[in-house]
Amino acid sequence: MEFRSDGLIQYYTDSGAPKSSDKKPAGTLVLIHGFPHTHQLWDRQVSGLSAHHRVVTYDMRGSGKSEGGDGTLLMDFLADDLFALLDHLRVEKADIAGLSMGGYVALQAIHRSPERFRSLLLCDTASAADTNTAKQKRADQIRHVRKDGMLKFVDAYSDGVFPPETLKKNPGLLQDFRSMVLQNRSDSVIDGLVAMSARPDHTETLSKIGIPCLVLVGEKDTVTPPETAKTMANAIPNAQFEIIPGAGHLSNFEAPEVFNQIVHRFLATLE
Ligand code: MLT
C-alpha cells in the first residue's frame, strides 16, 4: 500500500487491523527498520504479532519500494515521513518500535511530538550521535559504496551483523539479509550513511520520555552493545530492559520468537 510524504510515494504494510466487531480498538504498532534494510526486516514480527496487534511496517524514504528525495536525508525528514504515515492511517497515538537507525528516527519523532505516541520500543539502538571516529568510518563506507558498488559493500557490511554461532545454526539468515539489503540502491545507502552521521544526540532528552518504554538488545550485539542499551534504559524513567540471549544486532530477525514474546508481553500491559 502507499502513502505520500513530501510529495514522495512511500510503501507500507498494514496487518491485523482490528475488526469492526472488536469492542476495544487495539493499539497500532509501527515498526521502523534500520540501515540499510527494508520493511522485510520485520516479516517475522508481522507473522508473529498480527494475530493480537495491528502491525504496520514501511520502507524508509529511499529504501525498498519507497521513493527517495533529492539526496538530502536527515532524521527530521524521516520523522516527517513517520508522521505522514500516522496521519494517513488516522492513528492518533502509536506504539512505535525502531531498530538501530529506526531507533534514531523514533527518538527524533518522540522529541518533536511526544503526544503522537503511546509507547516506545527501542531495539538494538543508541541515543548518542556519531563520534568523530564514527563519522570517519561512515565517510569510508560512502567511498566504498561509490567505488565498489552494493555487492561488495554488502559483503563487507554483513560481516559484523550476525554472531558466527547464529550463522552456523542458521546459514540461510545471511542470504535473507543480503537479498533484503540488495533491494536498496547505492544512492539511498549513501543518503542513509550521511543522515546517520548528521543525526542529533538524544542522550540528554531521554529523561524527558514520559511514556512506557521497552529497551531490547541482542546479547551479542556489537554495533549497539548491551551496555549501551542498559545505560540508555537507565536514563529513561521506568523503562523496561531485556536482553535477547545469543542474538546479535538484528535481534528481531535472529530470534523472532523470543523477540515477539517480549514485545507481546509489553504491549499487553498497555491495553
Ligand atoms: C543500523 O543497523 O541501522 C546501523 O548499523 C546503525 C548504525 O550504523 O549506526
PDB file of N, CA and C in Angstrom, residues 139-237:
ATOM      1  N   ALA A 139      32.315   7.951   6.290  1.00  0.00           N
ATOM      2  CA  ALA A 139      32.909   8.500   5.056  1.00  0.00           C
ATOM      3  C   ALA A 139      33.606   7.387   4.275  1.00  0.00           C
ATOM      4  N   ASP A 140      34.303   6.494   5.001  1.00  0.00           N
ATOM      5  CA  ASP A 140      34.965   5.361   4.329  1.00  0.00           C
ATOM      6  C   ASP A 140      33.933   4.466   3.661  1.00  0.00           C
ATOM      7  N   GLN A 141      32.806   4.244   4.368  1.00  0.00           N
ATOM      8  CA  GLN A 141      31.759   3.372   3.789  1.00  0.00           C
ATOM      9  C   GLN A 141      31.171   4.021   2.525  1.00  0.00           C
ATOM     10  N   ILE A 142      31.014   5.352   2.557  1.00  0.00           N
ATOM     11  CA  ILE A 142      30.481   6.051   1.366  1.00  0.00           C
ATOM     12  C   ILE A 142      31.446   5.881   0.188  1.00  0.00           C
ATOM     13  N   ARG A 143      32.747   6.051   0.478  1.00  0.00           N
ATOM     14  CA  ARG A 143      33.746   5.854  -0.589  1.00  0.00           C
ATOM     15  C   ARG A 143      33.657   4.432  -1.138  1.00  0.00           C
ATOM     16  N   HIS A 144      33.491   3.483  -0.214  1.00  0.00           N
ATOM     17  CA  HIS A 144      33.429   2.068  -0.596  1.00  0.00           C
ATOM     18  C   HIS A 144      32.226   1.792  -1.515  1.00  0.00           C
ATOM     19  N   VAL A 145      31.055   2.304  -1.137  1.00  0.00           N
ATOM     20  CA  VAL A 145      29.857   2.081  -1.974  1.00  0.00           C
ATOM     21  C   VAL A 145      30.050   2.719  -3.354  1.00  0.00           C
ATOM     22  N   ARG A 146      30.578   3.958  -3.349  1.00  0.00           N
ATOM     23  CA  ARG A 146      30.764   4.663  -4.633  1.00  0.00           C
ATOM     24  C   ARG A 146      31.717   3.898  -5.541  1.00  0.00           C
ATOM     25  N   LYS A 147      32.804   3.415  -4.948  1.00  0.00           N
ATOM     26  CA  LYS A 147      33.858   2.801  -5.758  1.00  0.00           C
ATOM     27  C   LYS A 147      33.498   1.368  -6.169  1.00  0.00           C
ATOM     28  N   ASP A 148      32.991   0.591  -5.205  1.00  0.00           N
ATOM     29  CA  ASP A 148      32.858  -0.852  -5.460  1.00  0.00           C
ATOM     30  C   ASP A 148      31.423  -1.321  -5.675  1.00  0.00           C
ATOM     31  N   GLY A 149      30.440  -0.439  -5.389  1.00  0.00           N
ATOM     32  CA  GLY A 149      29.042  -0.826  -5.612  1.00  0.00           C
ATOM     33  C   GLY A 149      28.467  -1.628  -4.455  1.00  0.00           C
ATOM     34  N   MET A 150      27.187  -1.942  -4.586  1.00  0.00           N
ATOM     35  CA  MET A 150      26.423  -2.537  -3.476  1.00  0.00           C
ATOM     36  C   MET A 150      26.871  -3.954  -3.112  1.00  0.00           C
ATOM     37  N   LEU A 151      27.201  -4.766  -4.130  1.00  0.00           N
ATOM     38  CA  LEU A 151      27.501  -6.173  -3.821  1.00  0.00           C
ATOM     39  C   LEU A 151      28.678  -6.299  -2.869  1.00  0.00           C
ATOM     40  N   LYS A 152      29.743  -5.575  -3.168  1.00  0.00           N
ATOM     41  CA  LYS A 152      30.943  -5.636  -2.317  1.00  0.00           C
ATOM     42  C   LYS A 152      30.661  -4.993  -0.968  1.00  0.00           C
ATOM     43  N   PHE A 153      29.895  -3.898  -0.994  1.00  0.00           N
ATOM     44  CA  PHE A 153      29.556  -3.222   0.277  1.00  0.00           C
ATOM     45  C   PHE A 153      28.792  -4.185   1.191  1.00  0.00           C
ATOM     46  N   VAL A 154      27.832  -4.892   0.624  1.00  0.00           N
ATOM     47  CA  VAL A 154      27.015  -5.804   1.437  1.00  0.00           C
ATOM     48  C   VAL A 154      27.884  -6.911   2.030  1.00  0.00           C
ATOM     49  N   ASP A 155      28.816  -7.430   1.246  1.00  0.00           N
ATOM     50  CA  ASP A 155      29.713  -8.470   1.779  1.00  0.00           C
ATOM     51  C   ASP A 155      30.456  -7.953   3.002  1.00  0.00           C
ATOM     52  N   ALA A 156      31.020  -6.762   2.870  1.00  0.00           N
ATOM     53  CA  ALA A 156      31.813  -6.209   3.973  1.00  0.00           C
ATOM     54  C   ALA A 156      30.896  -5.868   5.152  1.00  0.00           C
ATOM     55  N   TYR A 157      29.732  -5.300   4.846  1.00  0.00           N
ATOM     56  CA  TYR A 157      28.824  -4.834   5.910  1.00  0.00           C
ATOM     57  C   TYR A 157      28.230  -6.012   6.691  1.00  0.00           C
ATOM     58  N   SER A 158      27.943  -7.110   5.996  1.00  0.00           N
ATOM     59  CA  SER A 158      27.281  -8.256   6.645  1.00  0.00           C
ATOM     60  C   SER A 158      28.161  -8.890   7.711  1.00  0.00           C
ATOM     61  N   ASP A 159      29.467  -8.699   7.557  1.00  0.00           N
ATOM     62  CA  ASP A 159      30.418  -9.375   8.435  1.00  0.00           C
ATOM     63  C   ASP A 159      30.121  -9.239   9.922  1.00  0.00           C
ATOM     64  N   GLY A 160      29.915  -7.990  10.368  1.00  0.00           N
ATOM     65  CA  GLY A 160      29.748  -7.786  11.805  1.00  0.00           C
ATOM     66  C   GLY A 160      28.311  -7.913  12.299  1.00  0.00           C
ATOM     67  N   VAL A 161      27.388  -8.176  11.387  1.00  0.00           N
ATOM     68  CA  VAL A 161      25.979  -8.085  11.788  1.00  0.00           C
ATOM     69  C   VAL A 161      25.520  -9.299  12.594  1.00  0.00           C
ATOM     70  N   PHE A 162      25.925 -10.503  12.163  1.00  0.00           N
ATOM     71  CA  PHE A 162      25.461 -11.725  12.852  1.00  0.00           C
ATOM     72  C   PHE A 162      26.603 -12.388  13.608  1.00  0.00           C
ATOM     73  N   PRO A 163      26.343 -12.863  14.817  1.00  0.00           N
ATOM     74  CA  PRO A 163      27.367 -13.639  15.514  1.00  0.00           C
ATOM     75  C   PRO A 163      27.643 -14.939  14.742  1.00  0.00           C
ATOM     76  N   PRO A 164      28.900 -15.391  14.687  1.00  0.00           N
ATOM     77  CA  PRO A 164      29.227 -16.601  13.919  1.00  0.00           C
ATOM     78  C   PRO A 164      28.392 -17.808  14.331  1.00  0.00           C
ATOM     79  N   GLU A 165      28.071 -17.921  15.623  1.00  0.00           N
ATOM     80  CA  GLU A 165      27.281 -19.082  16.081  1.00  0.00           C
ATOM     81  C   GLU A 165      25.894 -19.073  15.440  1.00  0.00           C
ATOM     82  N   THR A 166      25.331 -17.890  15.269  1.00  0.00           N
ATOM     83  CA  THR A 166      23.990 -17.791  14.650  1.00  0.00           C
ATOM     84  C   THR A 166      24.057 -18.301  13.216  1.00  0.00           C
ATOM     85  N   LEU A 167      25.105 -17.892  12.491  1.00  0.00           N
ATOM     86  CA  LEU A 167      25.203 -18.285  11.078  1.00  0.00           C
ATOM     87  C   LEU A 167      25.477 -19.776  10.934  1.00  0.00           C
ATOM     88  N   LYS A 168      26.156 -20.347  11.937  1.00  0.00           N
ATOM     89  CA  LYS A 168      26.403 -21.795  11.903  1.00  0.00           C
ATOM     90  C   LYS A 168      25.066 -22.539  12.015  1.00  0.00           C
ATOM     91  N   LYS A 169      24.244 -22.054  12.966  1.00  0.00           N
ATOM     92  CA  LYS A 169      22.951 -22.715  13.204  1.00  0.00           C
ATOM     93  C   LYS A 169      21.962 -22.436  12.078  1.00  0.00           C
ATOM     94  N   ASN A 170      22.028 -21.229  11.519  1.00  0.00           N
ATOM     95  CA  ASN A 170      21.018 -20.800  10.561  1.00  0.00           C
ATOM     96  C   ASN A 170      21.666 -20.045   9.402  1.00  0.00           C
ATOM     97  N   PRO A 171      22.380 -20.775   8.505  1.00  0.00           N
ATOM     98  CA  PRO A 171      23.127 -20.098   7.433  1.00  0.00           C
ATOM     99  C   PRO A 171      22.216 -19.335   6.462  1.00  0.00           C
ATOM    100  N   GLY A 172      20.943 -19.735   6.373  1.00  0.00           N
ATOM    101  CA  GLY A 172      20.014 -19.077   5.443  1.00  0.00           C
ATOM    102  C   GLY A 172      19.732 -17.625   5.808  1.00  0.00           C
ATOM    103  N   LEU A 173      20.009 -17.297   7.072  1.00  0.00           N
ATOM    104  CA  LEU A 173      19.730 -15.935   7.548  1.00  0.00           C
ATOM    105  C   LEU A 173      20.531 -14.886   6.769  1.00  0.00           C
ATOM    106  N   LEU A 174      21.783 -15.232   6.484  1.00  0.00           N
ATOM    107  CA  LEU A 174      22.650 -14.295   5.772  1.00  0.00           C
ATOM    108  C   LEU A 174      22.113 -14.053   4.361  1.00  0.00           C
ATOM    109  N   GLN A 175      21.620 -15.113   3.733  1.00  0.00           N
ATOM    110  CA  GLN A 175      21.057 -14.979   2.394  1.00  0.00           C
ATOM    111  C   GLN A 175      19.816 -14.080   2.420  1.00  0.00           C
ATOM    112  N   ASP A 176      18.960 -14.300   3.439  1.00  0.00           N
ATOM    113  CA  ASP A 176      17.756 -13.451   3.582  1.00  0.00           C
ATOM    114  C   ASP A 176      18.156 -11.990   3.774  1.00  0.00           C
ATOM    115  N   PHE A 177      19.185 -11.783   4.600  1.00  0.00           N
ATOM    116  CA  PHE A 177      19.647 -10.425   4.887  1.00  0.00           C
ATOM    117  C   PHE A 177      20.177  -9.771   3.607  1.00  0.00           C
ATOM    118  N   ARG A 178      21.016 -10.518   2.885  1.00  0.00           N
ATOM    119  CA  ARG A 178      21.616  -9.970   1.660  1.00  0.00           C
ATOM    120  C   ARG A 178      20.543  -9.614   0.632  1.00  0.00           C
ATOM    121  N   SER A 179      19.566 -10.512   0.464  1.00  0.00           N
ATOM    122  CA  SER A 179      18.570 -10.189  -0.573  1.00  0.00           C
ATOM    123  C   SER A 179      17.709  -9.000  -0.166  1.00  0.00           C
ATOM    124  N   MET A 180      17.522  -8.817   1.146  1.00  0.00           N
ATOM    125  CA  MET A 180      16.790  -7.617   1.587  1.00  0.00           C
ATOM    126  C   MET A 180      17.622  -6.352   1.277  1.00  0.00           C
ATOM    127  N   VAL A 181      18.874  -6.373   1.692  1.00  0.00           N
ATOM    128  CA  VAL A 181      19.715  -5.166   1.540  1.00  0.00           C
ATOM    129  C   VAL A 181      19.920  -4.817   0.065  1.00  0.00           C
ATOM    130  N   LEU A 182      20.029  -5.857  -0.770  1.00  0.00           N
ATOM    131  CA  LEU A 182      20.314  -5.601  -2.191  1.00  0.00           C
ATOM    132  C   LEU A 182      19.121  -5.033  -2.956  1.00  0.00           C
ATOM    133  N   GLN A 183      17.995  -4.878  -2.269  1.00  0.00           N
ATOM    134  CA  GLN A 183      16.873  -4.173  -2.913  1.00  0.00           C
ATOM    135  C   GLN A 183      17.100  -2.666  -2.898  1.00  0.00           C
ATOM    136  N   ASN A 184      18.087  -2.246  -2.105  1.00  0.00           N
ATOM    137  CA  ASN A 184      18.338  -0.803  -1.986  1.00  0.00           C
ATOM    138  C   ASN A 184      19.390  -0.346  -2.994  1.00  0.00           C
ATOM    139  N   ARG A 185      19.153   0.846  -3.527  1.00  0.00           N
ATOM    140  CA  ARG A 185      20.106   1.409  -4.486  1.00  0.00           C
ATOM    141  C   ARG A 185      21.268   2.043  -3.733  1.00  0.00           C
ATOM    142  N   SER A 186      22.410   2.121  -4.407  1.00  0.00           N
ATOM    143  CA  SER A 186      23.588   2.666  -3.729  1.00  0.00           C
ATOM    144  C   SER A 186      23.369   4.130  -3.308  1.00  0.00           C
ATOM    145  N   ASP A 187      22.644   4.911  -4.107  1.00  0.00           N
ATOM    146  CA  ASP A 187      22.477   6.324  -3.711  1.00  0.00           C
ATOM    147  C   ASP A 187      21.663   6.447  -2.423  1.00  0.00           C
ATOM    148  N   SER A 188      20.696   5.547  -2.216  1.00  0.00           N
ATOM    149  CA  SER A 188      19.909   5.658  -0.975  1.00  0.00           C
ATOM    150  C   SER A 188      20.726   5.161   0.217  1.00  0.00           C
ATOM    151  N   VAL A 189      21.631   4.213  -0.023  1.00  0.00           N
ATOM    152  CA  VAL A 189      22.513   3.751   1.051  1.00  0.00           C
ATOM    153  C   VAL A 189      23.454   4.892   1.469  1.00  0.00           C
ATOM    154  N   ILE A 190      23.958   5.609   0.482  1.00  0.00           N
ATOM    155  CA  ILE A 190      24.826   6.760   0.784  1.00  0.00           C
ATOM    156  C   ILE A 190      24.035   7.824   1.562  1.00  0.00           C
ATOM    157  N   ASP A 191      22.812   8.092   1.135  1.00  0.00           N
ATOM    158  CA  ASP A 191      21.973   9.069   1.865  1.00  0.00           C
ATOM    159  C   ASP A 191      21.789   8.643   3.324  1.00  0.00           C
ATOM    160  N   GLY A 192      21.593   7.340   3.542  1.00  0.00           N
ATOM    161  CA  GLY A 192      21.409   6.835   4.903  1.00  0.00           C
ATOM    162  C   GLY A 192      22.648   7.044   5.752  1.00  0.00           C
ATOM    163  N   LEU A 193      23.806   6.814   5.162  1.00  0.00           N
ATOM    164  CA  LEU A 193      25.060   6.989   5.909  1.00  0.00           C
ATOM    165  C   LEU A 193      25.251   8.461   6.297  1.00  0.00           C
ATOM    166  N   VAL A 194      24.918   9.360   5.365  1.00  0.00           N
ATOM    167  CA  VAL A 194      25.051  10.792   5.674  1.00  0.00           C
ATOM    168  C   VAL A 194      24.068  11.187   6.778  1.00  0.00           C
ATOM    169  N   ALA A 195      22.845  10.677   6.683  1.00  0.00           N
ATOM    170  CA  ALA A 195      21.819  11.021   7.687  1.00  0.00           C
ATOM    171  C   ALA A 195      22.228  10.529   9.076  1.00  0.00           C
ATOM    172  N   MET A 196      22.806   9.332   9.151  1.00  0.00           N
ATOM    173  CA  MET A 196      23.213   8.817  10.472  1.00  0.00           C
ATOM    174  C   MET A 196      24.379   9.622  11.016  1.00  0.00           C
ATOM    175  N   SER A 197      25.260  10.018  10.114  1.00  0.00           N
ATOM    176  CA  SER A 197      26.426  10.804  10.531  1.00  0.00           C
ATOM    177  C   SER A 197      26.008  12.178  11.080  1.00  0.00           C
ATOM    178  N   ALA A 198      24.916  12.708  10.543  1.00  0.00           N
ATOM    179  CA  ALA A 198      24.466  14.056  10.945  1.00  0.00           C
ATOM    180  C   ALA A 198      23.378  14.002  12.014  1.00  0.00           C
ATOM    181  N   ARG A 199      23.099  12.843  12.569  1.00  0.00           N
ATOM    182  CA  ARG A 199      21.918  12.740  13.438  1.00  0.00           C
ATOM    183  C   ARG A 199      22.142  13.461  14.772  1.00  0.00           C
ATOM    184  N   PRO A 200      21.036  13.935  15.368  1.00  0.00           N
ATOM    185  CA  PRO A 200      21.150  14.623  16.658  1.00  0.00           C
ATOM    186  C   PRO A 200      21.436  13.641  17.790  1.00  0.00           C
ATOM    187  N   ASP A 201      21.988  14.154  18.866  1.00  0.00           N
ATOM    188  CA  ASP A 201      22.242  13.352  20.065  1.00  0.00           C
ATOM    189  C   ASP A 201      21.038  13.502  20.986  1.00  0.00           C
ATOM    190  N   HIS A 202      20.404  12.372  21.327  1.00  0.00           N
ATOM    191  CA  HIS A 202      19.211  12.439  22.178  1.00  0.00           C
ATOM    192  C   HIS A 202      19.464  11.999  23.614  1.00  0.00           C
ATOM    193  N   THR A 203      20.734  11.850  23.984  1.00  0.00           N
ATOM    194  CA  THR A 203      21.040  11.329  25.323  1.00  0.00           C
ATOM    195  C   THR A 203      20.458  12.225  26.421  1.00  0.00           C
ATOM    196  N   GLU A 204      20.574  13.536  26.223  1.00  0.00           N
ATOM    197  CA  GLU A 204      20.098  14.462  27.257  1.00  0.00           C
ATOM    198  C   GLU A 204      18.571  14.468  27.383  1.00  0.00           C
ATOM    199  N   THR A 205      17.894  14.058  26.327  1.00  0.00           N
ATOM    200  CA  THR A 205      16.424  14.146  26.362  1.00  0.00           C
ATOM    201  C   THR A 205      15.757  12.842  26.820  1.00  0.00           C
ATOM    202  N   LEU A 206      16.571  11.801  27.058  1.00  0.00           N
ATOM    203  CA  LEU A 206      15.974  10.514  27.454  1.00  0.00           C
ATOM    204  C   LEU A 206      15.156  10.640  28.735  1.00  0.00           C
ATOM    205  N   SER A 207      15.648  11.464  29.667  1.00  0.00           N
ATOM    206  CA  SER A 207      14.975  11.577  30.978  1.00  0.00           C
ATOM    207  C   SER A 207      13.597  12.232  30.854  1.00  0.00           C
ATOM    208  N   LYS A 208      13.324  12.839  29.681  1.00  0.00           N
ATOM    209  CA  LYS A 208      12.023  13.516  29.492  1.00  0.00           C
ATOM    210  C   LYS A 208      10.987  12.600  28.852  1.00  0.00           C
ATOM    211  N   ILE A 209      11.395  11.387  28.484  1.00  0.00           N
ATOM    212  CA  ILE A 209      10.430  10.477  27.847  1.00  0.00           C
ATOM    213  C   ILE A 209       9.399  10.062  28.897  1.00  0.00           C
ATOM    214  N   GLY A 210       8.148  10.392  28.626  1.00  0.00           N
ATOM    215  CA  GLY A 210       7.120  10.206  29.651  1.00  0.00           C
ATOM    216  C   GLY A 210       6.123   9.106  29.313  1.00  0.00           C
ATOM    217  N   ILE A 211       6.460   8.236  28.368  1.00  0.00           N
ATOM    218  CA  ILE A 211       5.544   7.143  28.010  1.00  0.00           C
ATOM    219  C   ILE A 211       6.234   5.814  28.322  1.00  0.00           C
ATOM    220  N   PRO A 212       5.440   4.712  28.441  1.00  0.00           N
ATOM    221  CA  PRO A 212       6.070   3.416  28.701  1.00  0.00           C
ATOM    222  C   PRO A 212       7.098   3.080  27.628  1.00  0.00           C
ATOM    223  N   CYS A 213       8.219   2.567  28.078  1.00  0.00           N
ATOM    224  CA  CYS A 213       9.310   2.301  27.142  1.00  0.00           C
ATOM    225  C   CYS A 213       9.949   0.939  27.414  1.00  0.00           C
ATOM    226  N   LEU A 214      10.244   0.235  26.341  1.00  0.00           N
ATOM    227  CA  LEU A 214      10.935  -1.055  26.434  1.00  0.00           C
ATOM    228  C   LEU A 214      12.226  -0.946  25.627  1.00  0.00           C
ATOM    229  N   VAL A 215      13.343  -1.271  26.258  1.00  0.00           N
ATOM    230  CA  VAL A 215      14.637  -1.281  25.560  1.00  0.00           C
ATOM    231  C   VAL A 215      15.058  -2.742  25.398  1.00  0.00           C
ATOM    232  N   LEU A 216      15.283  -3.154  24.151  1.00  0.00           N
ATOM    233  CA  LEU A 216      15.652  -4.550  23.858  1.00  0.00           C
ATOM    234  C   LEU A 216      17.001  -4.577  23.162  1.00  0.00           C
ATOM    235  N   VAL A 217      17.793  -5.588  23.467  1.00  0.00           N
ATOM    236  CA  VAL A 217      19.079  -5.677  22.773  1.00  0.00           C
ATOM    237  C   VAL A 217      19.526  -7.135  22.695  1.00  0.00           C
ATOM    238  N   GLY A 218      20.195  -7.480  21.604  1.00  0.00           N
ATOM    239  CA  GLY A 218      20.770  -8.824  21.473  1.00  0.00           C
ATOM    240  C   GLY A 218      22.003  -8.924  22.369  1.00  0.00           C
ATOM    241  N   GLU A 219      22.122 -10.056  23.030  1.00  0.00           N
ATOM    242  CA  GLU A 219      23.260 -10.267  23.945  1.00  0.00           C
ATOM    243  C   GLU A 219      24.599 -10.049  23.235  1.00  0.00           C
ATOM    244  N   LYS A 220      24.640 -10.405  21.930  1.00  0.00           N
ATOM    245  CA  LYS A 220      25.908 -10.333  21.204  1.00  0.00           C
ATOM    246  C   LYS A 220      25.938  -9.188  20.195  1.00  0.00           C
ATOM    247  N   ASP A 221      25.106  -8.181  20.416  1.00  0.00           N
ATOM    248  CA  ASP A 221      25.110  -7.012  19.526  1.00  0.00           C
ATOM    249  C   ASP A 221      26.431  -6.261  19.700  1.00  0.00           C
ATOM    250  N   THR A 222      27.210  -6.179  18.613  1.00  0.00           N
ATOM    251  CA  THR A 222      28.490  -5.457  18.715  1.00  0.00           C
ATOM    252  C   THR A 222      28.369  -4.037  18.150  1.00  0.00           C
ATOM    253  N   VAL A 223      27.264  -3.735  17.452  1.00  0.00           N
ATOM    254  CA  VAL A 223      27.085  -2.385  16.880  1.00  0.00           C
ATOM    255  C   VAL A 223      26.558  -1.444  17.964  1.00  0.00           C
ATOM    256  N   THR A 224      25.524  -1.866  18.655  1.00  0.00           N
ATOM    257  CA  THR A 224      24.976  -1.107  19.795  1.00  0.00           C
ATOM    258  C   THR A 224      24.891  -2.097  20.967  1.00  0.00           C
ATOM    259  N   PRO A 225      25.988  -2.293  21.667  1.00  0.00           N
ATOM    260  CA  PRO A 225      26.074  -3.397  22.640  1.00  0.00           C
ATOM    261  C   PRO A 225      25.156  -3.243  23.847  1.00  0.00           C
ATOM    262  N   PRO A 226      24.929  -4.359  24.576  1.00  0.00           N
ATOM    263  CA  PRO A 226      24.041  -4.341  25.738  1.00  0.00           C
ATOM    264  C   PRO A 226      24.375  -3.254  26.762  1.00  0.00           C
ATOM    265  N   GLU A 227      25.665  -2.957  26.962  1.00  0.00           N
ATOM    266  CA  GLU A 227      26.000  -1.913  27.954  1.00  0.00           C
ATOM    267  C   GLU A 227      25.425  -0.561  27.521  1.00  0.00           C
ATOM    268  N   THR A 228      25.510  -0.271  26.216  1.00  0.00           N
ATOM    269  CA  THR A 228      24.970   0.994  25.682  1.00  0.00           C
ATOM    270  C   THR A 228      23.454   1.028  25.896  1.00  0.00           C
ATOM    271  N   ALA A 229      22.821  -0.105  25.612  1.00  0.00           N
ATOM    272  CA  ALA A 229      21.357  -0.182  25.742  1.00  0.00           C
ATOM    273  C   ALA A 229      20.949  -0.044  27.207  1.00  0.00           C
ATOM    274  N   LYS A 230      21.715  -0.652  28.093  1.00  0.00           N
ATOM    275  CA  LYS A 230      21.394  -0.608  29.528  1.00  0.00           C
ATOM    276  C   LYS A 230      21.498   0.832  30.050  1.00  0.00           C
ATOM    277  N   THR A 231      22.558   1.522  29.625  1.00  0.00           N
ATOM    278  CA  THR A 231      22.737   2.920  30.053  1.00  0.00           C
ATOM    279  C   THR A 231      21.559   3.765  29.569  1.00  0.00           C
ATOM    280  N   MET A 232      21.133   3.493  28.340  1.00  0.00           N
ATOM    281  CA  MET A 232      20.006   4.242  27.778  1.00  0.00           C
ATOM    282  C   MET A 232      18.729   3.938  28.570  1.00  0.00           C
ATOM    283  N   ALA A 233      18.503   2.659  28.858  1.00  0.00           N
ATOM    284  CA  ALA A 233      17.294   2.268  29.614  1.00  0.00           C
ATOM    285  C   ALA A 233      17.297   2.913  30.996  1.00  0.00           C
ATOM    286  N   ASN A 234      18.471   2.964  31.628  1.00  0.00           N
ATOM    287  CA  ASN A 234      18.549   3.558  32.973  1.00  0.00           C
ATOM    288  C   ASN A 234      18.200   5.049  32.955  1.00  0.00           C
ATOM    289  N   ALA A 235      18.442   5.692  31.813  1.00  0.00           N
ATOM    290  CA  ALA A 235      18.189   7.140  31.734  1.00  0.00           C
ATOM    291  C   ALA A 235      16.719   7.457  31.420  1.00  0.00           C
ATOM    292  N   ILE A 236      15.952   6.452  31.014  1.00  0.00           N
ATOM    293  CA  ILE A 236      14.537   6.689  30.661  1.00  0.00           C
ATOM    294  C   ILE A 236      13.673   6.294  31.866  1.00  0.00           C
ATOM    295  N   PRO A 237      12.833   7.199  32.360  1.00  0.00           N
ATOM    296  CA  PRO A 237      12.044   6.876  33.543  1.00  0.00           C
ATOM    297  C   PRO A 237      11.240   5.581  33.364  1.00  0.00           C
TER     298      PRO A 237
END
